[in-house]
PDB file of N, CA and C in Angstrom:
ATOM      1  N   MET A   1       2.091  44.197 -64.756  1.00 63.00           N
ATOM      2  CA  MET A   1       1.428  43.341 -65.284  1.00 63.00           C
ATOM      3  C   MET A   1       1.548  42.205 -64.177  1.00 63.00           C
ATOM      4  N   SER A   2       0.477  41.748 -63.640  1.00 86.00           N
ATOM      5  CA  SER A   2       1.090  40.352 -62.667  1.00 86.00           C
ATOM      6  C   SER A   2       1.268  39.268 -63.207  1.00 86.00           C
ATOM      7  N   ALA A   3       1.758  38.292 -62.430  1.00 87.00           N
ATOM      8  CA  ALA A   3       2.087  36.711 -62.787  1.00 87.00           C
ATOM      9  C   ALA A   3       1.554  36.288 -63.283  1.00 87.00           C
ATOM     10  N   ARG A   4       0.396  35.925 -63.102  1.00 88.00           N
ATOM     11  CA  ARG A   4      -0.739  35.457 -63.930  1.00 88.00           C
ATOM     12  C   ARG A   4      -1.159  35.883 -64.903  1.00 88.00           C
ATOM     13  N   VAL A   5      -1.444  37.163 -65.600  1.00 89.00           N
ATOM     14  CA  VAL A   5      -1.598  37.640 -66.825  1.00 89.00           C
ATOM     15  C   VAL A   5      -0.415  37.182 -67.327  1.00 89.00           C
ATOM     16  N   ASN A   6       1.063  37.280 -66.964  1.00 90.00           N
ATOM     17  CA  ASN A   6       2.324  37.001 -67.788  1.00 90.00           C
ATOM     18  C   ASN A   6       2.368  35.430 -68.261  1.00 90.00           C
ATOM     19  N   LEU A   7       1.465  34.575 -67.256  1.00 90.00           N
ATOM     20  CA  LEU A   7       1.418  33.318 -67.340  1.00 90.00           C
ATOM     21  C   LEU A   7       0.229  33.072 -68.772  1.00 90.00           C
ATOM     22  N   PHE A   8      -1.132  33.601 -68.337  1.00 91.00           N
ATOM     23  CA  PHE A   8      -1.984  33.548 -69.194  1.00 91.00           C
ATOM     24  C   PHE A   8      -1.157  33.703 -70.496  1.00 91.00           C
ATOM     25  N   LEU A   9      -0.757  34.968 -70.943  1.00 90.00           N
ATOM     26  CA  LEU A   9      -0.134  35.143 -72.084  1.00 90.00           C
ATOM     27  C   LEU A   9       0.819  34.150 -72.792  1.00 90.00           C
ATOM     28  N   LEU A  10       1.708  33.398 -71.874  1.00 90.00           N
ATOM     29  CA  LEU A  10       2.957  32.596 -72.107  1.00 90.00           C
ATOM     30  C   LEU A  10       1.920  31.483 -72.752  1.00 90.00           C
ATOM     31  N   LEU A  11       1.046  31.043 -72.006  1.00 90.00           N
ATOM     32  CA  LEU A  11       0.198  30.055 -72.685  1.00 90.00           C
ATOM     33  C   LEU A  11      -0.504  30.044 -73.848  1.00 90.00           C
ATOM     34  N   SER A  12      -1.012  31.103 -73.938  1.00 89.00           N
ATOM     35  CA  SER A  12      -1.644  31.526 -74.828  1.00 89.00           C
ATOM     36  C   SER A  12      -1.145  31.264 -76.298  1.00 89.00           C
ATOM     37  N   ALA A  13       0.228  32.384 -76.435  1.00 87.00           N
ATOM     38  CA  ALA A  13       1.337  31.950 -77.852  1.00 87.00           C
ATOM     39  C   ALA A  13       1.604  30.466 -77.817  1.00 87.00           C
ATOM     40  N   LEU A  14       1.714  30.030 -76.337  1.00 86.00           N
ATOM     41  CA  LEU A  14       2.629  28.536 -76.686  1.00 86.00           C
ATOM     42  C   LEU A  14       1.113  27.559 -77.483  1.00 86.00           C
ATOM     43  N   LEU A  15       0.312  27.677 -77.215  1.00 86.00           N
ATOM     44  CA  LEU A  15      -1.139  27.132 -77.828  1.00 86.00           C
ATOM     45  C   LEU A  15      -1.001  27.590 -79.451  1.00 86.00           C
ATOM     46  N   SER A  16      -1.119  28.897 -79.463  1.00 83.00           N
ATOM     47  CA  SER A  16      -1.181  29.302 -80.796  1.00 83.00           C
ATOM     48  C   SER A  16      -0.116  28.462 -81.920  1.00 83.00           C
ATOM     49  N   ALA A  17       1.092  28.681 -81.395  1.00 82.00           N
ATOM     50  CA  ALA A  17       2.285  28.256 -82.097  1.00 82.00           C
ATOM     51  C   ALA A  17       2.020  26.304 -82.405  1.00 82.00           C
ATOM     52  N   LEU A  18       1.837  26.059 -81.053  1.00 81.00           N
ATOM     53  CA  LEU A  18       1.144  24.717 -81.413  1.00 81.00           C
ATOM     54  C   LEU A  18       0.295  24.337 -82.437  1.00 81.00           C
ATOM     55  N   THR A  19      -0.540  24.453 -82.567  1.00 78.00           N
ATOM     56  CA  THR A  19      -2.397  24.573 -83.318  1.00 78.00           C
ATOM     57  C   THR A  19      -1.623  25.100 -84.565  1.00 78.00           C
ATOM     58  N   GLY A  20      -0.795  26.077 -84.782  1.00 72.00           N
ATOM     59  CA  GLY A  20      -0.502  26.510 -86.613  1.00 72.00           C
ATOM     60  C   GLY A  20       0.602  25.234 -86.917  1.00 72.00           C
ATOM     61  N   ILE A  21       1.016  25.007 -85.656  1.00 63.00           N
ATOM     62  CA  ILE A  21       2.149  23.827 -86.693  1.00 63.00           C
ATOM     63  C   ILE A  21       1.031  22.347 -87.020  1.00 63.00           C
ATOM     64  N   GLY A  22      -0.115  22.152 -86.142  1.00 56.00           N
ATOM     65  CA  GLY A  22      -0.445  21.018 -86.296  1.00 56.00           C
ATOM     66  C   GLY A  22      -1.471  20.826 -87.215  1.00 56.00           C
ATOM     67  N   GLY A  23      -2.121  22.257 -88.089  1.00 54.00           N
ATOM     68  CA  GLY A  23      -2.506  22.446 -89.012  1.00 54.00           C
ATOM     69  C   GLY A  23      -2.168  21.787 -90.448  1.00 54.00           C
ATOM     70  N   SER A  24      -0.743  22.029 -90.288  1.00 56.00           N
ATOM     71  CA  SER A  24      -0.349  21.474 -91.674  1.00 56.00           C
ATOM     72  C   SER A  24      -0.631  19.998 -92.115  1.00 56.00           C
ATOM     73  N   ALA A  25      -0.720  19.128 -91.254  1.00 58.00           N
ATOM     74  CA  ALA A  25      -0.987  17.457 -91.022  1.00 58.00           C
ATOM     75  C   ALA A  25      -2.228  17.274 -91.844  1.00 58.00           C
ATOM     76  N   ARG A  26      -3.325  18.228 -91.759  1.00 62.00           N
ATOM     77  CA  ARG A  26      -4.756  17.897 -91.746  1.00 62.00           C
ATOM     78  C   ARG A  26      -4.811  18.225 -93.259  1.00 62.00           C
ATOM     79  N   GLN A  27      -5.991  17.439 -93.878  1.00 63.00           N
ATOM     80  CA  GLN A  27      -5.891  17.858 -95.198  1.00 63.00           C
ATOM     81  C   GLN A  27      -6.512  19.211 -95.873  1.00 63.00           C
ATOM     82  N   PRO A  28      -6.145  19.611 -96.818  1.00 58.00           N
ATOM     83  CA  PRO A  28      -6.462  20.916 -96.938  1.00 58.00           C
ATOM     84  C   PRO A  28      -7.702  21.269 -97.296  1.00 58.00           C
ATOM     85  N   GLN A  29      -8.823  22.152 -97.051  1.00 63.00           N
ATOM     86  CA  GLN A  29      -9.827  22.639 -97.686  1.00 63.00           C
ATOM     87  C   GLN A  29      -9.881  22.462 -99.109  1.00 63.00           C
ATOM     88  N   LEU A  30     -11.253  22.225 -99.797  1.00 62.00           N
ATOM     89  CA  LEU A  30     -11.469  22.140-100.915  1.00 62.00           C
ATOM     90  C   LEU A  30     -11.026  23.682-101.550  1.00 62.00           C
ATOM     91  N   ALA A  31     -11.338  24.693-100.915  1.00 62.00           N
ATOM     92  CA  ALA A  31     -10.707  25.892-101.263  1.00 62.00           C
ATOM     93  C   ALA A  31      -9.167  25.983-101.811  1.00 62.00           C
ATOM     94  N   GLN A  32      -8.837  25.642-100.656  1.00 62.00           N
ATOM     95  CA  GLN A  32      -7.047  25.559-100.970  1.00 62.00           C
ATOM     96  C   GLN A  32      -6.783  24.825-102.072  1.00 62.00           C
ATOM     97  N   ALA A  33      -7.425  23.577-102.401  1.00 60.00           N
ATOM     98  CA  ALA A  33      -6.913  22.455-103.039  1.00 60.00           C
ATOM     99  C   ALA A  33      -7.164  23.214-104.622  1.00 60.00           C
ATOM    100  N   VAL A  34      -8.402  23.558-104.736  1.00 62.00           N
ATOM    101  CA  VAL A  34      -8.514  24.352-106.162  1.00 62.00           C
ATOM    102  C   VAL A  34      -7.475  25.553-106.512  1.00 62.00           C
ATOM    103  N   ALA A  35      -7.488  26.539-105.550  1.00 62.00           N
ATOM    104  CA  ALA A  35      -5.920  26.869-105.869  1.00 62.00           C
ATOM    105  C   ALA A  35      -4.631  26.913-106.209  1.00 62.00           C
ATOM    106  N   GLN A  36      -4.596  26.270-105.107  1.00 62.00           N
ATOM    107  CA  GLN A  36      -3.034  25.518-105.427  1.00 62.00           C
ATOM    108  C   GLN A  36      -3.109  24.557-106.931  1.00 62.00           C
ATOM    109  N   GLU A  37      -4.131  24.057-107.195  1.00 62.00           N
ATOM    110  CA  GLU A  37      -4.319  23.441-108.532  1.00 62.00           C
ATOM    111  C   GLU A  37      -4.205  24.926-109.861  1.00 62.00           C
ATOM    112  N   LYS A  38      -5.135  25.636-109.212  1.00 60.00           N
ATOM    113  CA  LYS A  38      -4.561  26.646-110.307  1.00 60.00           C
ATOM    114  C   LYS A  38      -3.488  27.291-110.490  1.00 60.00           C
ATOM    115  N   VAL A  39      -2.833  27.470-109.612  1.00 58.00           N
ATOM    116  CA  VAL A  39      -1.393  27.901-109.171  1.00 58.00           C
ATOM    117  C   VAL A  39      -0.489  27.050-110.260  1.00 58.00           C
ATOM    118  N   ALA A  40      -0.817  25.793-109.994  1.00 59.00           N
ATOM    119  CA  ALA A  40      -0.147  24.628-110.505  1.00 59.00           C
ATOM    120  C   ALA A  40       0.011  24.924-111.771  1.00 59.00           C
ATOM    121  N   ARG A  41      -0.532  25.164-112.562  1.00 62.00           N
ATOM    122  CA  ARG A  41      -0.754  25.110-114.253  1.00 62.00           C
ATOM    123  C   ARG A  41       0.157  26.141-115.099  1.00 62.00           C
ATOM    124  N   PRO A  42       0.447  25.988-115.783  1.00 65.00           N
ATOM    125  CA  PRO A  42       1.622  26.741-116.437  1.00 65.00           C
ATOM    126  C   PRO A  42       1.269  27.687-116.708  1.00 65.00           C
ATOM    127  N   VAL A  43       1.670  28.902-116.941  1.00 65.00           N
ATOM    128  CA  VAL A  43       1.314  30.433-117.092  1.00 65.00           C
ATOM    129  C   VAL A  43       1.586  30.284-118.933  1.00 65.00           C
ATOM    130  N   ALA A  44       0.364  30.931-119.739  1.00 72.00           N
ATOM    131  CA  ALA A  44       0.683  31.462-120.961  1.00 72.00           C
ATOM    132  C   ALA A  44       1.638  32.523-121.242  1.00 72.00           C
ATOM    133  N   ALA A  45       2.485  32.396-122.225  1.00 75.00           N
ATOM    134  CA  ALA A  45       3.466  33.276-122.170  1.00 75.00           C
ATOM    135  C   ALA A  45       2.845  34.517-123.009  1.00 75.00           C
ATOM    136  N   ALA A  46       3.169  35.306-122.796  1.00 76.00           N
ATOM    137  CA  ALA A  46       2.551  36.913-122.908  1.00 76.00           C
ATOM    138  C   ALA A  46       3.247  37.575-123.937  1.00 76.00           C
ATOM    139  N   ARG A  47       2.792  38.077-124.847  1.00 77.00           N
ATOM    140  CA  ARG A  47       3.282  38.782-126.457  1.00 77.00           C
ATOM    141  C   ARG A  47       3.934  40.139-125.608  1.00 77.00           C
ATOM    142  N   VAL A  48       5.235  40.095-125.647  1.00 77.00           N
ATOM    143  CA  VAL A  48       5.888  41.423-125.138  1.00 77.00           C
ATOM    144  C   VAL A  48       5.786  42.270-126.569  1.00 77.00           C
ATOM    145  N   VAL A  49       5.516  43.684-126.292  1.00 77.00           N
ATOM    146  CA  VAL A  49       5.200  44.817-127.321  1.00 77.00           C
ATOM    147  C   VAL A  49       6.223  45.717-126.474  1.00 77.00           C
ATOM    148  N   LEU A  50       7.430  46.267-127.155  1.00 75.00           N
ATOM    149  CA  LEU A  50       8.211  46.988-126.996  1.00 75.00           C
ATOM    150  C   LEU A  50       7.523  48.371-127.283  1.00 75.00           C
ATOM    151  N   LEU A  51       7.190  49.616-126.339  1.00 80.00           N
ATOM    152  CA  LEU A  51       6.467  50.703-126.528  1.00 80.00           C
ATOM    153  C   LEU A  51       7.487  51.725-126.801  1.00 80.00           C
ATOM    154  N   ALA A  52       7.814  52.847-127.533  1.00 84.00           N
ATOM    155  CA  ALA A  52       8.561  53.514-127.992  1.00 84.00           C
ATOM    156  C   ALA A  52       8.432  55.027-127.338  1.00 84.00           C
ATOM    157  N   ARG A  53       9.153  55.625-127.154  1.00 81.00           N
ATOM    158  CA  ARG A  53       8.477  57.239-126.849  1.00 81.00           C
ATOM    159  C   ARG A  53       8.186  57.680-128.371  1.00 81.00           C
ATOM    160  N   PRO A  54       7.525  58.668-128.088  1.00 82.00           N
ATOM    161  CA  PRO A  54       7.298  59.688-129.286  1.00 82.00           C
ATOM    162  C   PRO A  54       8.528  60.597-129.413  1.00 82.00           C
ATOM    163  N   VAL A  55       8.262  61.207-130.673  1.00 84.00           N
ATOM    164  CA  VAL A  55       9.943  61.747-131.007  1.00 84.00           C
ATOM    165  C   VAL A  55       9.167  63.307-131.067  1.00 84.00           C
ATOM    166  N   GLN A  56      10.481  63.883-129.959  1.00 83.00           N
ATOM    167  CA  GLN A  56       9.898  65.432-130.141  1.00 83.00           C
ATOM    168  C   GLN A  56      11.051  65.916-130.831  1.00 83.00           C
ATOM    169  N   ALA A  57      10.568  67.035-131.440  1.00 86.00           N
ATOM    170  CA  ALA A  57      11.273  68.066-132.176  1.00 86.00           C
ATOM    171  C   ALA A  57      11.978  68.739-130.619  1.00 86.00           C
ATOM    172  N   LEU A  58      13.800  69.008-131.254  1.00 86.00           N
ATOM    173  CA  LEU A  58      14.757  69.786-130.185  1.00 86.00           C
ATOM    174  C   LEU A  58      13.890  71.550-130.417  1.00 86.00           C
ATOM    175  N   ALA A  59      14.316  71.897-129.197  1.00 82.00           N
ATOM    176  CA  ALA A  59      14.139  73.269-129.468  1.00 82.00           C
ATOM    177  C   ALA A  59      14.896  74.572-129.629  1.00 82.00           C
ATOM    178  N   SER A  60      14.485  75.446-130.537  1.00 86.00           N
ATOM    179  CA  SER A  60      15.167  76.101-131.272  1.00 86.00           C
ATOM    180  C   SER A  60      16.193  77.013-130.348  1.00 86.00           C
ATOM    181  N   LEU A  61      17.379  77.628-130.369  1.00 86.00           N
ATOM    182  CA  LEU A  61      17.693  78.127-129.576  1.00 86.00           C
ATOM    183  C   LEU A  61      17.380  79.494-128.869  1.00 86.00           C
ATOM    184  N   VAL A  62      16.272  80.278-129.726  1.00 86.00           N
ATOM    185  CA  VAL A  62      15.966  81.725-129.353  1.00 86.00           C
ATOM    186  C   VAL A  62      14.454  80.942-128.573  1.00 86.00           C
ATOM    187  N   HIS A  63      13.886  80.045-128.845  1.00 82.00           N
ATOM    188  CA  HIS A  63      12.975  79.418-127.801  1.00 82.00           C
ATOM    189  C   HIS A  63      13.853  79.050-126.403  1.00 82.00           C
ATOM    190  N   ALA A  64      14.693  78.553-126.498  1.00 80.00           N
ATOM    191  CA  ALA A  64      15.459  77.857-125.252  1.00 80.00           C
ATOM    192  C   ALA A  64      15.810  78.952-124.381  1.00 80.00           C
ATOM    193  N   ALA A  65      16.272  79.870-124.953  1.00 83.00           N
ATOM    194  CA  ALA A  65      17.117  81.534-124.152  1.00 83.00           C
ATOM    195  C   ALA A  65      16.169  82.046-123.827  1.00 83.00           C
ATOM    196  N   ALA A  66      14.637  82.367-124.399  1.00 83.00           N
ATOM    197  CA  ALA A  66      13.879  83.513-124.081  1.00 83.00           C
ATOM    198  C   ALA A  66      13.206  82.297-122.516  1.00 83.00           C
ATOM    199  N   ALA A  67      13.023  83.769-121.765  1.00 75.00           N
ATOM    200  CA  ALA A  67      12.615  83.505-120.365  1.00 75.00           C
ATOM    201  C   ALA A  67      11.513  83.810-120.027  1.00 75.00           C
ATOM    202  N   PRO A  68      10.758  82.408-119.275  1.00 75.00           N
ATOM    203  CA  PRO A  68       9.043  82.907-119.214  1.00 75.00           C
ATOM    204  C   PRO A  68       9.012  84.268-118.793  1.00 75.00           C
ATOM    205  N   MET A  69       7.692  84.803-118.651  1.00 74.00           N
ATOM    206  CA  MET A  69       7.375  86.157-118.588  1.00 74.00           C
ATOM    207  C   MET A  69       6.159  85.706-116.586  1.00 74.00           C
ATOM    208  N   THR A  70       6.842  85.567-115.804  1.00 74.00           N
ATOM    209  CA  THR A  70       6.006  85.658-114.505  1.00 74.00           C
ATOM    210  C   THR A  70       6.432  87.015-113.800  1.00 74.00           C
ATOM    211  N   ARG A  71       5.557  86.746-112.664  1.00 74.00           N
ATOM    212  CA  ARG A  71       5.647  88.145-111.531  1.00 74.00           C
ATOM    213  C   ARG A  71       6.653  87.467-110.630  1.00 74.00           C
ATOM    214  N   GLY A  72       7.232  88.763-110.109  1.00 74.00           N
ATOM    215  CA  GLY A  72       8.498  88.221-109.486  1.00 74.00           C
ATOM    216  C   GLY A  72       7.864  87.586-107.792  1.00 74.00           C
ATOM    217  N   TRP A  73       8.246  87.074-106.693  1.00 76.00           N
ATOM    218  CA  TRP A  73       8.018  87.268-105.874  1.00 76.00           C
ATOM    219  C   TRP A  73       8.044  88.619-104.774  1.00 76.00           C
ATOM    220  N   ALA A  74       7.513  89.376-104.047  1.00 77.00           N
ATOM    221  CA  ALA A  74       7.598  90.167-103.581  1.00 77.00           C
ATOM    222  C   ALA A  74       7.718  90.050-101.641  1.00 77.00           C
ATOM    223  N   LEU A  75       8.718  89.996-101.221  1.00 76.00           N
ATOM    224  CA  LEU A  75       8.801  89.575 -99.582  1.00 76.00           C
ATOM    225  C   LEU A  75       8.761  91.143 -99.125  1.00 76.00           C
ATOM    226  N   LEU A  76       7.167  90.589 -98.333  1.00 76.00           N
ATOM    227  CA  LEU A  76       7.139  91.684 -97.740  1.00 76.00           C
ATOM    228  C   LEU A  76       7.222  91.537 -95.970  1.00 76.00           C
ATOM    229  N   PRO A  77       7.396  93.079 -95.176  1.00 76.00           N
ATOM    230  CA  PRO A  77       8.051  92.593 -93.674  1.00 76.00           C
ATOM    231  C   PRO A  77       7.044  91.961 -92.662  1.00 76.00           C
ATOM    232  N   ALA A  78       7.239  91.165 -92.402  1.00 78.00           N
ATOM    233  CA  ALA A  78       6.285  90.352 -91.359  1.00 78.00           C
ATOM    234  C   ALA A  78       6.858  90.014 -89.947  1.00 78.00           C
ATOM    235  N   GLU A  79       6.326  90.486 -88.479  1.00 78.00           N
ATOM    236  CA  GLU A  79       6.910  89.829 -87.552  1.00 78.00           C
ATOM    237  C   GLU A  79       6.149  88.411 -87.023  1.00 78.00           C
ATOM    238  N   PRO A  80       7.607  88.228 -86.281  1.00 73.00           N
ATOM    239  CA  PRO A  80       7.365  86.494 -86.042  1.00 73.00           C
ATOM    240  C   PRO A  80       6.451  85.917 -85.426  1.00 73.00           C
ATOM    241  N   ALA A  81       6.535  85.032 -85.244  1.00 70.00           N
ATOM    242  CA  ALA A  81       5.036  84.700 -84.475  1.00 70.00           C
ATOM    243  C   ALA A  81       5.555  84.942 -83.006  1.00 70.00           C
ATOM    244  N   PHE A  82       6.615  84.734 -82.225  1.00 74.00           N
ATOM    245  CA  PHE A  82       6.561  85.237 -80.511  1.00 74.00           C
ATOM    246  C   PHE A  82       6.465  85.996 -80.949  1.00 74.00           C
ATOM    247  N   ALA A  83       6.752  87.422 -81.371  1.00 74.00           N
ATOM    248  CA  ALA A  83       6.894  88.848 -81.065  1.00 74.00           C
ATOM    249  C   ALA A  83       5.484  89.236 -81.047  1.00 74.00           C
ATOM    250  N   GLY A  84       4.204  88.819 -80.815  1.00 71.00           N
ATOM    251  CA  GLY A  84       2.899  89.041 -80.858  1.00 71.00           C
ATOM    252  C   GLY A  84       2.379  88.836 -79.609  1.00 71.00           C
ATOM    253  N   ARG A  85       3.546  87.670 -78.672  1.00 69.00           N
ATOM    254  CA  ARG A  85       2.915  87.353 -77.535  1.00 69.00           C
ATOM    255  C   ARG A  85       3.206  88.192 -76.204  1.00 69.00           C
ATOM    256  N   ARG A  86       2.375  88.099 -75.245  1.00 66.00           N
ATOM    257  CA  ARG A  86       2.411  89.391 -74.203  1.00 66.00           C
ATOM    258  C   ARG A  86       3.836  88.575 -73.091  1.00 66.00           C
ATOM    259  N   ARG A  87       4.406  89.367 -73.116  1.00 65.00           N
ATOM    260  CA  ARG A  87       5.771  89.224 -72.208  1.00 65.00           C
ATOM    261  C   ARG A  87       5.040  89.634 -70.667  1.00 65.00           C
ATOM    262  N   GLU A  88       5.696  88.980 -69.827  1.00 62.00           N
ATOM    263  CA  GLU A  88       5.194  89.165 -68.131  1.00 62.00           C
ATOM    264  C   GLU A  88       6.505  88.707 -67.452  1.00 62.00           C
TER     265      GLU A  88
END
């Protein structure tokens, strides 16, 4: 980047920083004043409701020891991806 572009970026950042600081001295806009007033009001206390987990019966030893009937995985021979390429 040229020196002119760097100088322009530096001055632009400086101007943005200065205008951001100077904006706090102005009076807030109406929407900001209303929002600040709503935030300043105390919040009503919410009723606390404790939820309990549903009770679940324990599994019997016979049900816990039984293995599920599923099909096993069969590993089929396959060639690696690089094996199909032509070698020169």
